[in-house]
Amino acid sequence: MKWMKAVLPPVVFGVVAIALWELIVTAGRIAPFILPAPSAIWEQFLEQRQNIWEAALASGANALIGLVGGTVVGVLAAMVSSRFRPLADVSIPFAAVLNALPIIALAPILNNMFESTSSIPRRLVAGIIVFFPVFINTLRGLREVDPIHQELMHTYAASGWTFAVKVRLPGSLPHVFTGLRQASSLAVIAAVVAEYFGGLQNGLGSRITSAAAFTAYPRAWAFVVGACLLGLVFYLTTLLLERLAMPWRTRLIA
Amino acid sequence: MSAVEVSGVTKVFNQGRTDEVVALSDVDLSVGQGEFVSLIGPSGCGKSTLLRLIADLIAPSTGTVTVAGKTAGAARKEQAYGIAFQQAGLFEWRTVLKNVELPLELRGMSRAERKDKASEMLALVGLEEFAGHYPAQLSGGMQQRVAIARALAVQPPLLLMDEPFGALDEMTRERLQSELLAICATTGTSTVFVTHSISEAVFLSNRVVVMSARPGRITASIPISLESRDEAARQSPAYFESVTSVRQALRGAPLKSAS
Amino acid sequence: MSAVEVSGVTKVFNQGRTDEVVALSDVDLSVGQGEFVSLIGPSGCGKSTLLRLIADLIAPSTGTVTVAGKTAGAARKEQAYGIAFQQAGLFEWRTVLKNVELPLELRGMSRAERKDKASEMLALVGLEEFAGHYPAQLSGGMQQRVAIARALAVQPPLLLMDEPFGALDEMTRERLQSELLAICATTGTSTVFVTHSISEAVFLSNRVVVMSARPGRITASIPISLESRDEAARQSPAYFESVTSVRQALRGAPLKSAS
Amino acid sequence: GTADQDSATPAPGGSGGALTPVKLQLQWFFQAQFAGYIAAVDQGFYKDQGLDVQLLEGGVDIVPQTVLAQGKADYAVAWVPKALASREQGAGITDVGQIFGRSGTYQVAWKDSGITKAADLKGKKVGNWGFGNEFELFAGMTKAGLDPGKDVTLVQQQFDMQALLKKEIDAAQAMSYNEYAQLLEAKNPATGKLYTADDFSIIDWKTEGSSMLQDAVWANTEKLSDPAYQQQTVKFLTATIQGWAFCRDNAEKCRDLVVAKGSKLGKSHQLWQMNETSKLIWPAPAGIGVVDEAAWKQTVDISMTTKNQTGDSVLTKAPEGMAYTNDYINQAITAAKAAGVDVNGTSFAPTEVTLTEGGA
Amino acid sequence: MKKLLYVLLGLAVVAALWEGYKLVGNPEGTVLFGVRVLPRADDLSMPHLWTVVERLGRPELTGGRPVWIVVVQACLFTLGITAAGFVIGAFVGLLLAVAMQRFRIVERGLLPYVILSQTVPLVALAPLVAGWNVLWPDWMTVSLIAAYLAFFPVAVGMLRGLQSPASAGVELMRSYAAGWWRTLVKLRFPASLPYLFPALRLAGAAAVVGAVVGEISTGTRGGIGRLIIEYSREATSDPAKVYTAMLGAALLGLVVAGLVSLLEFPLMRHRRHVEVVTL
Ligand SMILES: Nc1ncnc2c1ncn2[C@@H]1O[C@H](COP(=O)(O)OP(=O)(O)OP(=O)(O)O)[C@@H](O)[C@H]1O
Ligand SMILES: Nc1ncnc2c1ncn2[C@@H]1O[C@H](COP(=O)(O)OP(=O)(O)OP(=O)(O)O)[C@@H](O)[C@H]1O
Ligand SMILES: [Mg+2]
Ligand SMILES: [Mg+2]
């Protein structure tokens, strides 16, 4: 019953939207190079599913490595920064500023700094993009310790290390996951968009552009659907991980 | 040997700065073994400060604090007291049982042993069924009970409580008061209890210490003797008399000794 | 004509679903002109629900609610009552004065007029100096005073209050109680007051309505008659007797009429 | 925009002598590759024909033929295979002037790599641009018996040639008039001098037999049934021929025009490009812009048979309807000839352009 | 003020790291197990910072305008596009948030798609939108792409803000017989401001990314995105130039972030600050 209530509206909305789209395209006789019909996209999706799968694996691997790398570095950096107050004071505004930069534009430079024949540049782009939300949120979490907890641990004569492990880390988990949730779909987008600037042609991004260059929009959109699914998988996996890691929080979307 | 000895203690915050605050001035307090002492006074009079001095969470500017014959610092390191605050301050990522286990864990007690001990404490506060729950699944009153169980887990000779029932509604509060009394009676723990409520202070204490602000000092120490500490006590004339005398002490009226 | 007439009211939440709750069952209540009635009872017994029914914030499942002879809905549209909650619920982006002006603003009163009116109300609660402050700059007690001023701004014949002093410490609370009584006396407002505190209910009310839970119903209605409502009253035998009888009604003991 | 576009065709000279506005969508940034059009605007050739031509610059994701089919431009410059692919997707467009008679796509490798023909690419890292510019390469490899999806590692090149210079890839796609020049404008760190043609070996798809037709002027098929648009097309093509002939004869002047247009690559680079572009057009035995049957057929065949790495071919079936027509270009040639323009360029002799560092 | 100092300090550290790495790093990069794990330190890949600065001062093309003027102008152009995209995106986000707040069914039906929209890669969108620009000028196409990225944080943050008032506040408004609209204006909007501004900051950053990538893919001339791609074509022979364009893009990001923060300044005095969680 409750489940139905949560699932029904979006499903109905989606079905109606797709039906409307199909109707507009067929009734308005809109050429596929302007807006492909959902049915045509679906057809291509089925036809290209092998290609989509392989491309999604390639892009997904890049996104995953970027995500994991960026998260690990972000969390470690946040832990180091939280140990030294001045460092945290400096790094928060600095990271916030860097986060406002169009990082994706670094792709061509990274391609030159590393090599365009490896996947490192796009993984780096994904990693850097992941780094900021994770770092900023984790640091915030690490710094926000309930003063009562602090006093309690003091009365238990707990050492700094014990305090970090038993209080700071678990206390910052919700923040880490807040960052991760944002980062997860960003990582996929970054990995896909970075392909735009050259490099190996094995991912969704290059498939999309090459299909689009041939005006094969239904095919391009089939790959786009693949990219959306990939992003969704990342996002939902993060949500699942969040639930597993924090059984004391039952809400799915904060 | 008294449970707590505070003598000649003054506490000045931000000493020498423009925002200097004299939180406590020349305070003497002695809490006997097994005695239940309440601190009451207007907001900002230094009740929490005094409690935190005893807990060695802050150091006095002058004067000495002794807990069970040792310095406050030594007592803290030995976990010679348990403490509870207005906010239960449970760790939301630990189950109720694990929360109570925490001080034992930090003492290096073995897993099985501390589990037994913690379960026992939970039974004491009547929450053994909720051992596996997370704090967020408990009501405010239940959370506060867990906090008390946690404070008692190391079986400290001294219990320090800073308005532990302040956030609860009156009925829950009265129930917990009775429970706390029962626990203190069975364990023989000495208690320093900060409260804003006159009736609470009177009902719980052997002695109510009244403080005044600016600078914080002790203005009265009113012994309470109720025949019993049950529902009937709350309706006894002795109770109402004590309430009145604490109220008067608080209002600054000339103190008449409570009957 | 009585200020509030609740007759045969039942309130069922989530009717027909698995999580159906009967919050109130067959409740009758009548509040006279200028009467001060307190609702007291255990958590979840439906006090707030009853108050919100009177305020027409929710609609009864069965039964009728009349406020000053009109339906509750009509009364709400005419702003025939003022309301205050446990959380002061001030709008932090408005100054104290602007907060008090809000209900007048929504009535379409002119700028100058509502400013005068609001200032007057602030004077009533003793906060005229803080008119330009923002709520965050005020203490909890002061915020609650502003909330009362806001509730009184439209000079409603009826005041509805849901544990307005619940979050305050006892001393602040007692001060505000006296102030509230003074205000109600000068304005002649009828009041329905929800509280958890027996002493508060007794001190303030002409009548204390005791409720019980599951399903919420009224179990007793205890008239209180104190000679005066000042500091002395809190120490009078009549007061203690009333406290005892309310306590007994709450505990479900056989009711003996308060003297 | 719908498939059956019927946006009004501007009546030529509708309001007595006023110029007819015409938009031409280019496929990339301004550079000498489009010098003929730029010159025709600047020299007033279009104006003489009563046309006010506006040149629309291209971009990475701009598909000129789509812009044309949507009616946002009146003509578009596009490579034949890509335009044919769009036709198959419903874009109603027709090739009315095959300006480039030859393909300018190279695959460039280091001389010492030993790569000289398509078959040598086996097992190598092969750069290409994607975006549909890669089919000559794929066709060449297929012809040489390689499977582009398996036998080589495909790498999408960036917009520069660093990948080849740094030897990250073994062979890079390059247009004779652009990227190849960039290689020759780069300094060899070993010698401190610029690289020379001797450092590289070139696979030219023309000699490998897998070249396809490139820059052509495309018009809106449906509108071509409108006599006014027909007339306008002839006029447009006439002036375009004049423009290209002008650039053939005045390479340096055209280079200046291109640079003035805001091209970010430098002067010597644009002169090189001008020279190389002219080579792709001239000499034009049948007259500039006339579609050569054989070349067309080769382009279509490759488009239908060559598969890219995902197994897709450019076209799934032979182009239907009027994919190209020589009607208008022939009329334009006649008109240009009458005006004394050399439309064959038989005597065209390319010059030697010296590139400077960075093409400055 | 202090923050600015910190940012400058951070920049100095980054600059030192860059030059330091050039000093000690292998010009050919460090290759481990066939993977280049550390970047090349040669001048082609990592030009000296002073080369980049010096390049800013020299003309773009022989006899042309100095690069810095070109870059600044491109930034201004893109700033315009970003601003338009930001405004459109913020407006759409606002409308969506209000609709979702007003009708629970809209929230239920739409919110999953709003979140899903963030998984659509921009490269997919750009060609499509570029193909639609029959109705508006080219730069507007780019603005729309920017708006697509910008609407999301605003929609989600604003929704959260509109839902933030405690039920006591809402009931209070009801007790004043205030309807939905007046509750929105007097209560929900002001209450949502602390959520709106952080969301706007995110939207500003997203709009910049959208504008830069959008310019590249639609071939819109005159902006910094276009400059990046034009200069990166010359990276073969003039590597410092593309870095000047990157600096421009960074500058643009900073300016936009600064401007959005300025917006917030007068409205957020006396207000508490909250953290905005978008996804
Ligand atoms: N860390 C601190 N730094 C500066 N001043 C402090 C600090 N802690 C307490 N104070 C000041 O010391 C005085 C006493 O504070 P304390 O918290 O002990 O009061 P309290 O009696 O517990 O009040 P309440 O009833 O509100 O809890 C107050 O004036 C307070 O402002
Ligand atoms: N909107 C609602 N939906 C469902 N159940 C509700 C709702 N509001 C109240 N209830 C239920 O109705 C009962 C009475 O609630 P109410 O808030 O009136 O109690 P109360 O006496 O005010 O309690 P407290 O003293 O804790 O404020 C409770 O069981 C509560 O869970
Ligand atoms: Mg305190
Ligand atoms: Mg209630």
XYZ file of C-alpha atoms in Angstrom, chain E:
279
model
C 38.275 38.910 3.891
C 39.981 36.167 5.802
C 38.508 33.650 3.410
C 40.015 35.515 0.493
C 43.375 35.316 2.185
C 42.966 31.575 2.633
C 42.070 31.147 -1.005
C 45.125 33.098 -2.064
C 47.224 31.003 0.267
C 45.778 27.855 -1.290
C 46.581 29.157 -4.746
C 50.147 29.840 -3.731
C 50.460 26.270 -2.491
C 49.095 24.903 -5.756
C 51.475 27.067 -7.754
C 54.382 25.876 -5.654
C 53.334 22.263 -6.165
C 53.121 22.784 -9.904
C 56.564 24.303 -10.235
C 57.970 21.900 -7.679
C 56.731 18.960 -9.663
C 58.187 20.405 -12.832
C 61.481 20.615 -11.027
C 61.622 17.038 -9.814
C 59.174 15.241 -12.097
C 60.207 13.131 -15.029
C 59.566 15.054 -18.268
C 58.129 11.893 -19.722
C 55.997 11.184 -16.674
C 56.354 8.205 -14.413
C 55.188 4.963 -15.891
C 54.402 2.081 -13.564
C 53.298 -1.259 -14.959
C 52.643 0.366 -18.296
C 50.424 3.050 -16.816
C 51.563 6.633 -16.629
C 50.781 7.322 -12.979
C 52.470 10.694 -12.741
C 52.045 13.325 -15.399
C 54.668 14.456 -17.819
C 56.595 17.432 -16.570
C 57.768 18.676 -19.941
C 57.008 22.188 -21.135
C 54.523 20.913 -23.691
C 52.284 19.336 -21.059
C 52.996 21.528 -18.078
C 54.333 24.896 -19.139
C 55.964 27.058 -16.513
C 53.511 29.307 -14.776
C 55.492 32.340 -15.818
C 55.270 31.189 -19.428
C 51.517 31.189 -19.081
C 51.504 34.614 -17.453
C 53.825 35.932 -20.059
C 51.665 34.432 -22.783
C 48.748 36.428 -21.414
C 50.602 39.613 -22.213
C 51.632 38.712 -25.745
C 49.306 39.107 -28.710
C 47.055 36.266 -29.662
C 48.165 36.308 -33.263
C 50.969 38.381 -34.672
C 49.751 41.910 -34.550
C 46.537 40.957 -32.792
C 45.207 41.903 -29.400
C 46.980 40.617 -26.308
C 45.678 37.290 -25.112
C 44.470 38.616 -21.786
C 42.083 41.018 -23.433
C 40.733 38.250 -25.628
C 40.322 35.983 -22.606
C 38.618 38.630 -20.516
C 36.248 39.457 -23.342
C 35.444 35.815 -23.842
C 34.776 35.536 -20.110
C 32.404 38.476 -20.249
C 30.562 36.904 -23.157
C 30.236 33.601 -21.351
C 29.270 35.433 -18.200
C 26.280 36.786 -20.092
C 25.330 33.331 -21.286
C 25.825 31.913 -17.817
C 23.719 34.647 -16.293
C 20.867 33.988 -18.697
C 21.116 30.250 -18.092
C 21.316 30.786 -14.370
C 18.231 32.985 -14.342
C 16.222 30.607 -16.502
C 17.376 27.583 -14.536
C 16.731 29.192 -11.181
C 13.304 30.307 -12.303
C 12.337 26.886 -13.591
C 13.739 25.286 -10.463
C 11.721 27.674 -8.352
C 8.518 26.961 -10.213
C 9.102 23.235 -9.962
C 9.773 23.496 -6.260
C 6.621 25.506 -5.676
C 4.560 23.060 -7.715
C 6.050 20.117 -5.859
C 5.425 21.781 -2.527
C 1.874 22.650 -3.441
C 0.847 19.275 -4.805
C 2.225 16.256 -3.076
C 1.297 14.147 -6.081
C 3.509 16.333 -8.279
C 6.372 15.857 -5.868
C 5.892 12.114 -5.853
C 5.620 11.927 -9.614
C 8.269 14.438 -10.545
C 11.018 14.285 -7.965
C 12.451 10.961 -9.148
C 12.742 12.404 -12.631
C 14.309 15.585 -11.375
C 16.961 13.388 -9.798
C 17.154 11.206 -12.883
C 17.721 14.306 -14.990
C 21.097 14.658 -13.344
C 22.257 11.386 -14.817
C 21.764 12.548 -18.399
C 25.201 13.453 -19.660
C 25.514 16.890 -21.130
C 27.119 15.654 -24.327
C 23.888 13.910 -25.122
C 21.824 16.948 -24.541
C 23.897 19.499 -26.360
C 23.480 18.177 -29.917
C 19.789 17.760 -29.377
C 19.233 21.246 -28.041
C 21.550 22.564 -30.734
C 19.211 20.977 -33.221
C 16.209 22.732 -31.792
C 17.437 26.248 -31.886
C 14.943 27.316 -34.496
C 13.212 29.581 -32.090
C 16.054 31.408 -30.426
C 19.538 32.753 -31.097
C 22.558 30.490 -30.786
C 23.782 31.861 -27.494
C 20.384 31.114 -26.063
C 20.932 27.465 -26.890
C 23.992 27.512 -24.699
C 22.026 29.289 -21.998
C 19.445 26.562 -22.112
C 22.110 23.928 -21.620
C 23.429 25.933 -18.690
C 19.897 26.269 -17.373
C 19.419 22.524 -17.574
C 22.311 22.050 -15.200
C 21.332 24.950 -12.979
C 17.694 24.136 -12.353
C 18.376 21.001 -10.379
C 20.001 22.289 -7.200
C 17.471 25.101 -7.059
C 14.511 22.774 -7.472
C 15.694 20.392 -4.793
C 17.085 22.976 -2.391
C 14.072 25.193 -2.752
C 11.683 22.303 -2.263
C 13.439 21.493 0.926
C 13.324 25.129 1.947
C 9.635 25.474 1.206
C 8.981 22.400 3.276
C 11.216 23.599 6.085
C 8.744 25.628 8.172
C 7.650 23.730 11.248
C 4.048 22.667 11.293
C 3.452 25.221 14.053
C 4.251 27.986 11.578
C 1.935 26.546 8.974
C -0.845 26.108 11.508
C -0.311 29.632 12.686
C -0.868 30.898 9.163
C -3.949 28.762 8.929
C -5.224 30.206 12.187
C -4.863 33.620 10.554
C -7.090 32.345 7.759
C -4.220 32.883 5.309
C -4.552 30.897 2.096
C -1.876 28.932 0.251
C -0.531 31.931 -1.595
C -0.215 34.146 1.429
C 1.366 31.321 3.374
C 3.828 30.956 0.519
C 4.691 34.625 0.460
C 4.767 35.317 4.177
C 6.088 32.041 5.487
C 7.455 29.546 3.026
C 9.471 31.880 0.826
C 11.263 33.693 3.627
C 11.817 30.404 5.420
C 13.369 28.888 2.320
C 16.006 31.571 1.851
C 18.706 29.794 3.875
C 18.190 26.810 1.601
C 17.872 28.834 -1.552
C 21.210 30.589 -1.415
C 23.489 27.585 -1.078
C 21.435 26.024 -3.847
C 21.963 29.094 -5.970
C 25.693 28.856 -5.408
C 25.642 25.293 -6.673
C 23.471 26.396 -9.562
C 25.933 29.137 -10.438
C 28.805 26.672 -10.625
C 26.679 24.296 -12.674
C 25.662 27.055 -15.049
C 29.303 27.863 -15.709
C 30.039 24.250 -16.564
C 26.971 24.146 -18.796
C 27.934 27.339 -20.584
C 31.519 26.219 -21.183
C 30.635 22.772 -22.450
C 27.636 24.114 -24.334
C 29.745 26.634 -26.202
C 32.140 23.953 -27.216
C 29.501 21.684 -28.564
C 27.280 24.210 -30.292
C 30.134 26.136 -31.790
C 28.968 29.399 -30.334
C 31.605 31.963 -31.022
C 33.012 34.478 -28.612
C 32.963 32.674 -25.272
C 35.582 31.098 -23.073
C 34.498 27.539 -23.853
C 35.050 28.185 -27.500
C 38.385 29.765 -26.683
C 39.457 26.663 -24.797
C 38.821 24.499 -27.784
C 40.359 26.945 -30.250
C 43.461 27.318 -28.146
C 43.722 23.641 -27.465
C 43.945 23.090 -31.207
C 47.139 25.053 -30.989
C 48.440 23.157 -28.010
C 50.785 21.343 -30.354
C 52.821 24.418 -30.988
C 51.732 26.934 -28.347
C 50.982 24.969 -25.182
C 50.815 27.955 -22.836
C 47.911 29.440 -24.724
C 45.361 26.836 -23.749
C 46.281 27.427 -20.118
C 45.410 31.065 -20.459
C 41.937 30.002 -21.547
C 41.741 27.657 -18.562
C 42.666 30.546 -16.300
C 39.837 32.453 -17.909
C 37.402 29.657 -17.180
C 38.584 29.547 -13.575
C 38.162 33.295 -13.331
C 34.659 32.985 -14.683
C 33.812 30.351 -12.089
C 35.113 32.625 -9.348
C 33.262 35.668 -10.576
C 29.994 33.800 -10.818
C 30.461 32.322 -7.341
C 31.263 35.783 -6.032
C 28.263 37.405 -7.671
C 25.883 34.790 -6.324
C 27.328 35.258 -2.847
C 26.741 38.985 -3.199
C 23.081 38.298 -3.903
C 22.865 36.544 -0.609
C 24.554 39.203 1.430
C 21.752 41.686 2.097
C 19.088 39.023 2.528
C 20.843 36.685 4.853
C 21.694 38.915 7.761
C 19.939 37.775 10.922
C 19.442 34.375 9.361
C 20.841 31.066 10.330
C 22.757 29.139 7.717
C 21.909 25.633 6.725
C 23.647 23.021 4.749
C 21.962 22.071 1.522
C 21.890 18.510 0.443
C 20.824 18.213 -3.141
C 20.715 14.550 -3.967
